[in-house]
Amino acid sequence: SIPKATKQVFWRISLFYIVSLFVLGLIVPSDNPFISKASDGATRYSPFVLSIKLAGIKVLPSIFNAVITVSVISVANTCTFGSTRIIQALCESGMGPAIGAKVDKKGRPRVVLIIVLLFGCLAFVGEAKNGSVAFTWLLSLSGLSNFFSWGSICYAHIRFRKVWAMNGRSVDDLPFTAQYGVIGSWIGLSLNVLCLIAQFYLAISPIGREPGVGVFFEHFLAFPIVIIFFIGYKIYFSEWSIGIDLKSIDVDEGRQEINLDELKRDLEEERTKKAAWPWWRR
């Protein structure tokens, strides 16, 4: 299921981002006033809807707006679910207030859920008179989150594979391996670091704007906040090591019991089957 899900992510990104943006670039002019004059959260039109209108198709823009609305609600639902469980897990492990670790009989973290939903109400700030300013600062708080998230994932994978090898294990013992292995994670980590460096450069030398403290933090506010939280955690828990000692990691704790010989046979059969597939299906 993991390999299948991984491939779906690739094709979804290719279809819904790369291909769709390419088509939009062919249809919607770059000087369209609804796009060129929209900034700081003042966008009121979707490029997809604009492309449909420019194509002269009636009714479909309203249908597409409904689809976008449902998609936004779906994303909000997913983010609410993910964020509440992460915060609850942090509180349960002692990295947050104990009240946040409480769950009801059905396992729902109600306290954290209420807090997250209240934060969601900040979205209505965008409708205020100076909503664009508030939107800019909210965006600056979360704008670098993807770089930190994916960089952390790549770094965690590198360390996992290292401790896996230290315990005398091979990749053949894993039910699933990343397509490009550790090298791919090193490349991903390097690209995320390069993106942070590029963002820092834009913060100190913005395009079309005068450099300044306010402009700098608009572009790079998330970085010092992450550093402050990281150092604050180290001070509070008096834990000065960078990461967990690899020798203390138990790679078998919490792992599902599986028959390795049977797993290896299944994996070998799968590799043989995939070898006969065309390159695009692999």
PDB file of C-alpha atoms in Angstrom:
ATOM      1  CA  SER A   1       0.000   0.000   0.000  1.00  0.00           C
ATOM      2  CA  ILE A   2       2.894   2.399   0.738  1.00  0.00           C
ATOM      3  CA  PRO A   3       4.483   2.061  -2.735  1.00  0.00           C
ATOM      4  CA  LYS A   4       1.072   2.570  -4.326  1.00  0.00           C
ATOM      5  CA  ALA A   5       0.402   5.663  -2.228  1.00  0.00           C
ATOM      6  CA  THR A   6       3.867   7.022  -3.056  1.00  0.00           C
ATOM      7  CA  LYS A   7       3.234   6.675  -6.774  1.00  0.00           C
ATOM      8  CA  GLN A   8      -0.158   8.335  -6.425  1.00  0.00           C
ATOM      9  CA  VAL A   9       1.484  11.352  -4.799  1.00  0.00           C
ATOM     10  CA  PHE A  10       3.893  11.669  -7.730  1.00  0.00           C
ATOM     11  CA  TRP A  11       1.171  11.496 -10.365  1.00  0.00           C
ATOM     12  CA  ARG A  12      -1.132  13.794  -8.408  1.00  0.00           C
ATOM     13  CA  ILE A  13       1.576  16.438  -8.143  1.00  0.00           C
ATOM     14  CA  SER A  14       2.386  16.029 -11.831  1.00  0.00           C
ATOM     15  CA  LEU A  15      -1.250  16.273 -12.911  1.00  0.00           C
ATOM     16  CA  PHE A  16      -2.733  18.809 -10.510  1.00  0.00           C
ATOM     17  CA  TYR A  17       0.275  21.097 -10.227  1.00  0.00           C
ATOM     18  CA  ILE A  18       2.687  20.857 -13.139  1.00  0.00           C
ATOM     19  CA  VAL A  19       0.286  20.031 -15.983  1.00  0.00           C
ATOM     20  CA  SER A  20      -2.539  22.239 -14.720  1.00  0.00           C
ATOM     21  CA  LEU A  21      -0.231  25.228 -14.176  1.00  0.00           C
ATOM     22  CA  PHE A  22       1.222  24.745 -17.647  1.00  0.00           C
ATOM     23  CA  VAL A  23      -2.264  24.816 -19.160  1.00  0.00           C
ATOM     24  CA  LEU A  24      -3.193  27.874 -17.077  1.00  0.00           C
ATOM     25  CA  GLY A  25      -0.083  29.642 -18.321  1.00  0.00           C
ATOM     26  CA  LEU A  26      -1.237  29.066 -21.888  1.00  0.00           C
ATOM     27  CA  ILE A  27      -4.743  30.415 -21.259  1.00  0.00           C
ATOM     28  CA  VAL A  28      -4.520  33.193 -18.651  1.00  0.00           C
ATOM     29  CA  PRO A  29      -2.380  36.224 -19.653  1.00  0.00           C
ATOM     30  CA  SER A  30       0.276  37.286 -17.167  1.00  0.00           C
ATOM     31  CA  ASP A  31      -1.076  40.857 -17.207  1.00  0.00           C
ATOM     32  CA  ASN A  32      -4.621  39.848 -16.317  1.00  0.00           C
ATOM     33  CA  PRO A  33      -5.769  42.517 -13.807  1.00  0.00           C
ATOM     34  CA  PHE A  34      -7.383  39.962 -11.503  1.00  0.00           C
ATOM     35  CA  ILE A  35      -3.974  38.331 -11.039  1.00  0.00           C
ATOM     36  CA  SER A  36      -1.368  41.038 -11.590  1.00  0.00           C
ATOM     37  CA  LYS A  37      -3.078  43.479  -9.207  1.00  0.00           C
ATOM     38  CA  ALA A  38      -3.825  40.905  -6.522  1.00  0.00           C
ATOM     39  CA  SER A  39      -1.368  40.650  -3.655  1.00  0.00           C
ATOM     40  CA  ASP A  40      -1.121  40.279   0.119  1.00  0.00           C
ATOM     41  CA  GLY A  41      -4.105  37.971   0.343  1.00  0.00           C
ATOM     42  CA  ALA A  42      -6.303  40.219  -1.822  1.00  0.00           C
ATOM     43  CA  THR A  43      -6.855  37.538  -4.457  1.00  0.00           C
ATOM     44  CA  ARG A  44     -10.542  37.133  -5.222  1.00  0.00           C
ATOM     45  CA  TYR A  45     -10.445  34.928  -8.309  1.00  0.00           C
ATOM     46  CA  SER A  46      -9.067  31.477  -8.911  1.00  0.00           C
ATOM     47  CA  PRO A  47      -6.841  31.174 -12.006  1.00  0.00           C
ATOM     48  CA  PHE A  48      -8.841  28.081 -12.927  1.00  0.00           C
ATOM     49  CA  VAL A  49     -12.094  30.036 -12.868  1.00  0.00           C
ATOM     50  CA  LEU A  50     -10.482  32.837 -14.875  1.00  0.00           C
ATOM     51  CA  SER A  51      -9.304  30.378 -17.505  1.00  0.00           C
ATOM     52  CA  ILE A  52     -12.819  28.961 -17.816  1.00  0.00           C
ATOM     53  CA  LYS A  53     -14.299  32.451 -18.160  1.00  0.00           C
ATOM     54  CA  LEU A  54     -11.715  33.415 -20.760  1.00  0.00           C
ATOM     55  CA  ALA A  55     -12.623  30.264 -22.680  1.00  0.00           C
ATOM     56  CA  GLY A  56     -16.232  31.494 -22.764  1.00  0.00           C
ATOM     57  CA  ILE A  57     -17.700  28.485 -20.968  1.00  0.00           C
ATOM     58  CA  LYS A  58     -20.811  29.382 -18.985  1.00  0.00           C
ATOM     59  CA  VAL A  59     -22.071  27.787 -15.748  1.00  0.00           C
ATOM     60  CA  LEU A  60     -18.817  25.834 -15.310  1.00  0.00           C
ATOM     61  CA  PRO A  61     -17.119  28.637 -13.289  1.00  0.00           C
ATOM     62  CA  SER A  62     -19.817  28.349 -10.616  1.00  0.00           C
ATOM     63  CA  ILE A  63     -19.426  24.581 -10.535  1.00  0.00           C
ATOM     64  CA  PHE A  64     -15.670  24.921 -10.235  1.00  0.00           C
ATOM     65  CA  ASN A  65     -16.058  27.425  -7.399  1.00  0.00           C
ATOM     66  CA  ALA A  66     -18.171  24.852  -5.582  1.00  0.00           C
ATOM     67  CA  VAL A  67     -15.461  22.243  -6.136  1.00  0.00           C
ATOM     68  CA  ILE A  68     -12.839  24.637  -4.749  1.00  0.00           C
ATOM     69  CA  THR A  69     -15.008  25.309  -1.696  1.00  0.00           C
ATOM     70  CA  VAL A  70     -15.392  21.594  -0.991  1.00  0.00           C
ATOM     71  CA  SER A  71     -11.645  21.108  -1.476  1.00  0.00           C
ATOM     72  CA  VAL A  72     -10.843  23.906   0.979  1.00  0.00           C
ATOM     73  CA  ILE A  73     -13.171  22.369   3.566  1.00  0.00           C
ATOM     74  CA  SER A  74     -11.496  18.998   2.999  1.00  0.00           C
ATOM     75  CA  VAL A  75      -8.042  20.518   3.524  1.00  0.00           C
ATOM     76  CA  ALA A  76      -9.242  22.264   6.684  1.00  0.00           C
ATOM     77  CA  ASN A  77     -10.635  18.976   7.975  1.00  0.00           C
ATOM     78  CA  THR A  78      -7.370  17.162   7.251  1.00  0.00           C
ATOM     79  CA  CYS A  79      -5.255  19.880   8.861  1.00  0.00           C
ATOM     80  CA  THR A  80      -7.492  19.918  11.931  1.00  0.00           C
ATOM     81  CA  PHE A  81      -7.201  16.156  12.325  1.00  0.00           C
ATOM     82  CA  GLY A  82      -3.435  16.104  11.841  1.00  0.00           C
ATOM     83  CA  SER A  83      -2.606  19.107  14.015  1.00  0.00           C
ATOM     84  CA  THR A  84      -4.762  17.993  16.952  1.00  0.00           C
ATOM     85  CA  ARG A  85      -3.194  14.538  17.031  1.00  0.00           C
ATOM     86  CA  ILE A  86       0.327  15.945  16.810  1.00  0.00           C
ATOM     87  CA  ILE A  87      -0.274  18.428  19.636  1.00  0.00           C
ATOM     88  CA  GLN A  88      -1.934  15.739  21.757  1.00  0.00           C
ATOM     89  CA  ALA A  89       1.033  13.420  21.213  1.00  0.00           C
ATOM     90  CA  LEU A  90       3.462  16.195  22.165  1.00  0.00           C
ATOM     91  CA  CYS A  91       1.520  16.906  25.346  1.00  0.00           C
ATOM     92  CA  GLU A  92       1.369  13.204  26.166  1.00  0.00           C
ATOM     93  CA  SER A  93       5.150  12.930  25.837  1.00  0.00           C
ATOM     94  CA  GLY A  94       5.664  15.849  28.221  1.00  0.00           C
ATOM     95  CA  MET A  95       6.422  18.478  25.593  1.00  0.00           C
ATOM     96  CA  GLY A  96       3.269  20.466  26.294  1.00  0.00           C
ATOM     97  CA  PRO A  97       0.620  21.132  28.953  1.00  0.00           C
ATOM     98  CA  ALA A  98      -0.790  17.963  30.505  1.00  0.00           C
ATOM     99  CA  ILE A  99      -4.353  19.094  29.803  1.00  0.00           C
ATOM    100  CA  GLY A 100      -3.653  18.796  26.094  1.00  0.00           C
ATOM    101  CA  ALA A 101      -2.971  15.075  26.442  1.00  0.00           C
ATOM    102  CA  LYS A 102      -6.514  14.302  27.596  1.00  0.00           C
ATOM    103  CA  VAL A 103      -8.823  12.408  25.252  1.00  0.00           C
ATOM    104  CA  ASP A 104     -12.460  11.381  25.558  1.00  0.00           C
ATOM    105  CA  LYS A 105     -13.844   7.836  25.521  1.00  0.00           C
ATOM    106  CA  LYS A 106     -13.559   7.706  21.739  1.00  0.00           C
ATOM    107  CA  GLY A 107      -9.951   8.883  21.746  1.00  0.00           C
ATOM    108  CA  ARG A 108     -10.665  12.427  20.568  1.00  0.00           C
ATOM    109  CA  PRO A 109      -8.477  15.209  22.036  1.00  0.00           C
ATOM    110  CA  ARG A 110     -11.329  17.624  22.705  1.00  0.00           C
ATOM    111  CA  VAL A 111      -9.292  20.280  24.513  1.00  0.00           C
ATOM    112  CA  VAL A 112      -6.738  20.496  21.726  1.00  0.00           C
ATOM    113  CA  LEU A 113      -9.505  20.339  19.128  1.00  0.00           C
ATOM    114  CA  ILE A 114     -11.207  23.404  20.593  1.00  0.00           C
ATOM    115  CA  ILE A 115      -7.917  25.327  20.663  1.00  0.00           C
ATOM    116  CA  VAL A 116      -7.128  24.441  17.045  1.00  0.00           C
ATOM    117  CA  LEU A 117     -10.614  25.430  15.870  1.00  0.00           C
ATOM    118  CA  LEU A 118     -10.298  28.763  17.679  1.00  0.00           C
ATOM    119  CA  PHE A 119      -7.038  29.404  15.850  1.00  0.00           C
ATOM    120  CA  GLY A 120      -8.871  28.591  12.632  1.00  0.00           C
ATOM    121  CA  CYS A 121     -11.110  31.576  13.274  1.00  0.00           C
ATOM    122  CA  LEU A 122      -8.106  33.777  12.481  1.00  0.00           C
ATOM    123  CA  ALA A 123      -9.033  33.207   8.843  1.00  0.00           C
ATOM    124  CA  PHE A 124     -11.819  35.771   9.265  1.00  0.00           C
ATOM    125  CA  VAL A 125      -9.173  38.436   9.900  1.00  0.00           C
ATOM    126  CA  GLY A 126      -8.746  38.538   6.138  1.00  0.00           C
ATOM    127  CA  GLU A 127     -12.129  40.245   5.859  1.00  0.00           C
ATOM    128  CA  ALA A 128     -11.052  43.139   8.081  1.00  0.00           C
ATOM    129  CA  LYS A 129     -10.098  46.547   6.712  1.00  0.00           C
ATOM    130  CA  ASN A 130      -6.388  45.807   7.089  1.00  0.00           C
ATOM    131  CA  GLY A 131      -6.833  42.100   6.552  1.00  0.00           C
ATOM    132  CA  SER A 132      -4.077  41.943   3.966  1.00  0.00           C
ATOM    133  CA  VAL A 133      -1.532  43.023   6.586  1.00  0.00           C
ATOM    134  CA  ALA A 134      -2.697  40.334   9.003  1.00  0.00           C
ATOM    135  CA  PHE A 135      -2.646  37.778   6.192  1.00  0.00           C
ATOM    136  CA  THR A 136       0.950  38.701   5.337  1.00  0.00           C
ATOM    137  CA  TRP A 137       2.143  38.134   8.897  1.00  0.00           C
ATOM    138  CA  LEU A 138       0.181  34.907   9.284  1.00  0.00           C
ATOM    139  CA  LEU A 139       1.736  33.722   6.042  1.00  0.00           C
ATOM    140  CA  SER A 140       5.198  34.693   7.262  1.00  0.00           C
ATOM    141  CA  LEU A 141       4.655  32.509  10.333  1.00  0.00           C
ATOM    142  CA  SER A 142       3.949  29.411   8.261  1.00  0.00           C
ATOM    143  CA  GLY A 143       5.628  30.178   4.945  1.00  0.00           C
ATOM    144  CA  LEU A 144       8.774  28.155   5.672  1.00  0.00           C
ATOM    145  CA  SER A 145       7.016  25.230   7.346  1.00  0.00           C
ATOM    146  CA  ASN A 146       7.283  22.967   4.301  1.00  0.00           C
ATOM    147  CA  PHE A 147      11.058  23.378   4.188  1.00  0.00           C
ATOM    148  CA  PHE A 148      11.382  22.448   7.855  1.00  0.00           C
ATOM    149  CA  SER A 149       8.919  19.557   7.550  1.00  0.00           C
ATOM    150  CA  TRP A 150      10.419  17.943   4.458  1.00  0.00           C
ATOM    151  CA  GLY A 151      13.957  18.673   5.609  1.00  0.00           C
ATOM    152  CA  SER A 152      13.195  16.913   8.900  1.00  0.00           C
ATOM    153  CA  ILE A 153      11.680  13.945   7.062  1.00  0.00           C
ATOM    154  CA  CYS A 154      14.771  13.592   4.879  1.00  0.00           C
ATOM    155  CA  TYR A 155      17.081  13.907   7.880  1.00  0.00           C
ATOM    156  CA  ALA A 156      15.058  11.348   9.864  1.00  0.00           C
ATOM    157  CA  HIS A 157      15.261   8.899   6.959  1.00  0.00           C
ATOM    158  CA  ILE A 158      19.036   9.329   6.749  1.00  0.00           C
ATOM    159  CA  ARG A 159      19.434   8.620  10.459  1.00  0.00           C
ATOM    160  CA  PHE A 160      17.019   5.694  10.329  1.00  0.00           C
ATOM    161  CA  ARG A 161      18.924   3.994   7.545  1.00  0.00           C
ATOM    162  CA  LYS A 162      22.168   4.573   9.435  1.00  0.00           C
ATOM    163  CA  VAL A 163      20.909   3.034  12.676  1.00  0.00           C
ATOM    164  CA  TRP A 164      19.301   0.232  10.667  1.00  0.00           C
ATOM    165  CA  ALA A 165      22.708  -0.656   9.218  1.00  0.00           C
ATOM    166  CA  MET A 166      24.349  -0.321  12.644  1.00  0.00           C
ATOM    167  CA  ASN A 167      22.058  -3.089  13.900  1.00  0.00           C
ATOM    168  CA  GLY A 168      23.240  -5.435  11.163  1.00  0.00           C
ATOM    169  CA  ARG A 169      20.100  -5.080   9.064  1.00  0.00           C
ATOM    170  CA  SER A 170      19.884  -4.682   5.312  1.00  0.00           C
ATOM    171  CA  VAL A 171      17.370  -2.961   3.085  1.00  0.00           C
ATOM    172  CA  ASP A 172      16.044  -6.405   2.158  1.00  0.00           C
ATOM    173  CA  ASP A 173      14.544  -6.581   5.655  1.00  0.00           C
ATOM    174  CA  LEU A 174      12.384  -3.513   4.994  1.00  0.00           C
ATOM    175  CA  PRO A 175       8.873  -3.916   3.552  1.00  0.00           C
ATOM    176  CA  PHE A 176       9.320  -0.656   1.660  1.00  0.00           C
ATOM    177  CA  THR A 177      12.340   1.398   0.648  1.00  0.00           C
ATOM    178  CA  ALA A 178      12.521   4.865  -0.844  1.00  0.00           C
ATOM    179  CA  GLN A 179      13.095   4.770  -4.580  1.00  0.00           C
ATOM    180  CA  TYR A 180      16.301   6.816  -4.434  1.00  0.00           C
ATOM    181  CA  GLY A 181      17.423   5.598  -1.027  1.00  0.00           C
ATOM    182  CA  VAL A 182      19.613   7.649   1.274  1.00  0.00           C
ATOM    183  CA  ILE A 183      21.053   9.603  -1.655  1.00  0.00           C
ATOM    184  CA  GLY A 184      17.590  10.906  -2.451  1.00  0.00           C
ATOM    185  CA  SER A 185      17.164  12.047   1.146  1.00  0.00           C
ATOM    186  CA  TRP A 186      20.518  13.828   1.081  1.00  0.00           C
ATOM    187  CA  ILE A 187      19.477  15.578  -2.125  1.00  0.00           C
ATOM    188  CA  GLY A 188      16.109  16.491  -0.618  1.00  0.00           C
ATOM    189  CA  LEU A 189      17.729  17.814   2.560  1.00  0.00           C
ATOM    190  CA  SER A 190      20.228  19.850   0.537  1.00  0.00           C
ATOM    191  CA  LEU A 191      17.485  21.347  -1.628  1.00  0.00           C
ATOM    192  CA  ASN A 192      15.491  22.359   1.446  1.00  0.00           C
ATOM    193  CA  VAL A 193      18.559  24.039   2.927  1.00  0.00           C
ATOM    194  CA  LEU A 194      19.189  25.821  -0.381  1.00  0.00           C
ATOM    195  CA  CYS A 195      15.583  27.038  -0.403  1.00  0.00           C
ATOM    196  CA  LEU A 196      16.028  28.450   3.099  1.00  0.00           C
ATOM    197  CA  ILE A 197      19.216  30.204   1.984  1.00  0.00           C
ATOM    198  CA  ALA A 198      17.421  31.617  -1.060  1.00  0.00           C
ATOM    199  CA  GLN A 199      14.572  32.823   1.139  1.00  0.00           C
ATOM    200  CA  PHE A 200      17.079  34.487   3.461  1.00  0.00           C
ATOM    201  CA  TYR A 201      18.640  36.256   0.482  1.00  0.00           C
ATOM    202  CA  LEU A 202      15.214  37.529  -0.598  1.00  0.00           C
ATOM    203  CA  ALA A 203      14.575  38.700   2.953  1.00  0.00           C
ATOM    204  CA  ILE A 204      17.697  40.875   3.052  1.00  0.00           C
ATOM    205  CA  SER A 205      17.472  41.898  -0.601  1.00  0.00           C
ATOM    206  CA  PRO A 206      13.787  41.888  -1.595  1.00  0.00           C
ATOM    207  CA  ILE A 207      12.810  42.265  -5.228  1.00  0.00           C
ATOM    208  CA  GLY A 208      11.101  45.561  -5.978  1.00  0.00           C
ATOM    209  CA  ARG A 209      11.123  46.713  -2.338  1.00  0.00           C
ATOM    210  CA  GLU A 210      13.468  48.563  -0.048  1.00  0.00           C
ATOM    211  CA  PRO A 211      15.268  46.348   2.487  1.00  0.00           C
ATOM    212  CA  GLY A 212      14.183  46.761   6.076  1.00  0.00           C
ATOM    213  CA  VAL A 213      13.465  44.965   9.328  1.00  0.00           C
ATOM    214  CA  GLY A 214       9.765  44.640   8.571  1.00  0.00           C
ATOM    215  CA  VAL A 215      10.398  43.291   5.089  1.00  0.00           C
ATOM    216  CA  PHE A 216      12.987  40.849   6.438  1.00  0.00           C
ATOM    217  CA  PHE A 217      10.595  39.318   8.960  1.00  0.00           C
ATOM    218  CA  GLU A 218       7.801  39.185   6.406  1.00  0.00           C
ATOM    219  CA  HIS A 219       9.965  36.751   4.461  1.00  0.00           C
ATOM    220  CA  PHE A 220      11.853  34.992   7.245  1.00  0.00           C
ATOM    221  CA  LEU A 221       9.858  35.211  10.477  1.00  0.00           C
ATOM    222  CA  ALA A 222       9.313  31.453  10.752  1.00  0.00           C
ATOM    223  CA  PHE A 223      13.040  30.700  10.922  1.00  0.00           C
ATOM    224  CA  PRO A 224      13.884  32.589  14.143  1.00  0.00           C
ATOM    225  CA  ILE A 225      10.684  31.294  15.744  1.00  0.00           C
ATOM    226  CA  VAL A 226      11.719  27.691  15.054  1.00  0.00           C
ATOM    227  CA  ILE A 227      15.198  28.400  16.450  1.00  0.00           C
ATOM    228  CA  ILE A 228      13.726  30.029  19.576  1.00  0.00           C
ATOM    229  CA  PHE A 229      11.444  27.060  20.220  1.00  0.00           C
ATOM    230  CA  PHE A 230      14.303  24.633  19.612  1.00  0.00           C
ATOM    231  CA  ILE A 231      16.663  26.403  22.009  1.00  0.00           C
ATOM    232  CA  GLY A 232      13.839  26.884  24.521  1.00  0.00           C
ATOM    233  CA  TYR A 233      13.168  23.151  24.490  1.00  0.00           C
ATOM    234  CA  LYS A 234      16.847  22.386  25.043  1.00  0.00           C
ATOM    235  CA  ILE A 235      17.055  24.809  27.967  1.00  0.00           C
ATOM    236  CA  TYR A 236      13.819  23.642  29.608  1.00  0.00           C
ATOM    237  CA  PHE A 237      14.649  19.935  29.407  1.00  0.00           C
ATOM    238  CA  SER A 238      18.427  20.421  29.805  1.00  0.00           C
ATOM    239  CA  GLU A 239      18.988  18.272  26.754  1.00  0.00           C
ATOM    240  CA  TRP A 240      21.903  19.566  24.722  1.00  0.00           C
ATOM    241  CA  SER A 241      22.494  16.756  22.248  1.00  0.00           C
ATOM    242  CA  ILE A 242      21.484  17.286  18.628  1.00  0.00           C
ATOM    243  CA  GLY A 243      19.245  14.314  17.997  1.00  0.00           C
ATOM    244  CA  ILE A 244      19.001  10.984  19.779  1.00  0.00           C
ATOM    245  CA  ASP A 245      22.113   8.853  20.170  1.00  0.00           C
ATOM    246  CA  LEU A 246      21.873   6.248  17.415  1.00  0.00           C
ATOM    247  CA  LYS A 247      23.233   3.526  19.701  1.00  0.00           C
ATOM    248  CA  SER A 248      20.271   3.961  22.055  1.00  0.00           C
ATOM    249  CA  ILE A 249      17.626   3.482  19.355  1.00  0.00           C
ATOM    250  CA  ASP A 250      15.761   0.174  19.374  1.00  0.00           C
ATOM    251  CA  VAL A 251      14.687  -0.531  15.798  1.00  0.00           C
ATOM    252  CA  ASP A 252      12.439  -3.412  16.875  1.00  0.00           C
ATOM    253  CA  GLU A 253      10.401  -1.679  19.585  1.00  0.00           C
ATOM    254  CA  GLY A 254       6.801  -1.243  18.488  1.00  0.00           C
ATOM    255  CA  ARG A 255       7.453  -3.002  15.212  1.00  0.00           C
ATOM    256  CA  GLN A 256       4.846  -5.397  13.881  1.00  0.00           C
ATOM    257  CA  GLU A 257       5.910  -9.019  14.059  1.00  0.00           C
ATOM    258  CA  ILE A 258       6.488 -10.356  10.564  1.00  0.00           C
ATOM    259  CA  ASN A 259       8.034 -13.418   9.003  1.00  0.00           C
ATOM    260  CA  LEU A 260      11.202 -12.062   7.366  1.00  0.00           C
ATOM    261  CA  ASP A 261      11.730 -15.099   5.144  1.00  0.00           C
ATOM    262  CA  GLU A 262       8.192 -14.880   3.831  1.00  0.00           C
ATOM    263  CA  LEU A 263       8.544 -11.124   3.415  1.00  0.00           C
ATOM    264  CA  LYS A 264      11.739 -11.533   1.389  1.00  0.00           C
ATOM    265  CA  ARG A 265      10.045 -14.073  -0.883  1.00  0.00           C
ATOM    266  CA  ASP A 266       7.121 -11.718  -1.441  1.00  0.00           C
ATOM    267  CA  LEU A 267       9.451  -8.814  -2.165  1.00  0.00           C
ATOM    268  CA  GLU A 268      11.483 -10.879  -4.617  1.00  0.00           C
ATOM    269  CA  GLU A 269       8.318 -11.947  -6.428  1.00  0.00           C
ATOM    270  CA  GLU A 270       7.213  -8.325  -6.552  1.00  0.00           C
ATOM    271  CA  ARG A 271      10.574  -7.199  -7.975  1.00  0.00           C
ATOM    272  CA  THR A 272      10.423  -9.905 -10.639  1.00  0.00           C
ATOM    273  CA  LYS A 273       6.902  -8.875 -11.559  1.00  0.00           C
ATOM    274  CA  LYS A 274       7.821  -5.193 -11.719  1.00  0.00           C
ATOM    275  CA  ALA A 275      10.834  -5.916 -13.911  1.00  0.00           C
ATOM    276  CA  ALA A 276       8.432  -6.886 -16.697  1.00  0.00           C
ATOM    277  CA  TRP A 277       6.451  -3.642 -16.388  1.00  0.00           C
ATOM    278  CA  PRO A 278       7.070  -0.664 -18.686  1.00  0.00           C
ATOM    279  CA  TRP A 279       9.227   2.116 -17.188  1.00  0.00           C
ATOM    280  CA  TRP A 280       6.330   4.523 -16.625  1.00  0.00           C
ATOM    281  CA  ARG A 281       4.454   1.986 -14.504  1.00  0.00           C
ATOM    282  CA  ARG A 282       7.421   1.176 -12.281  1.00  0.00           C
TER     283      ARG A 282
END
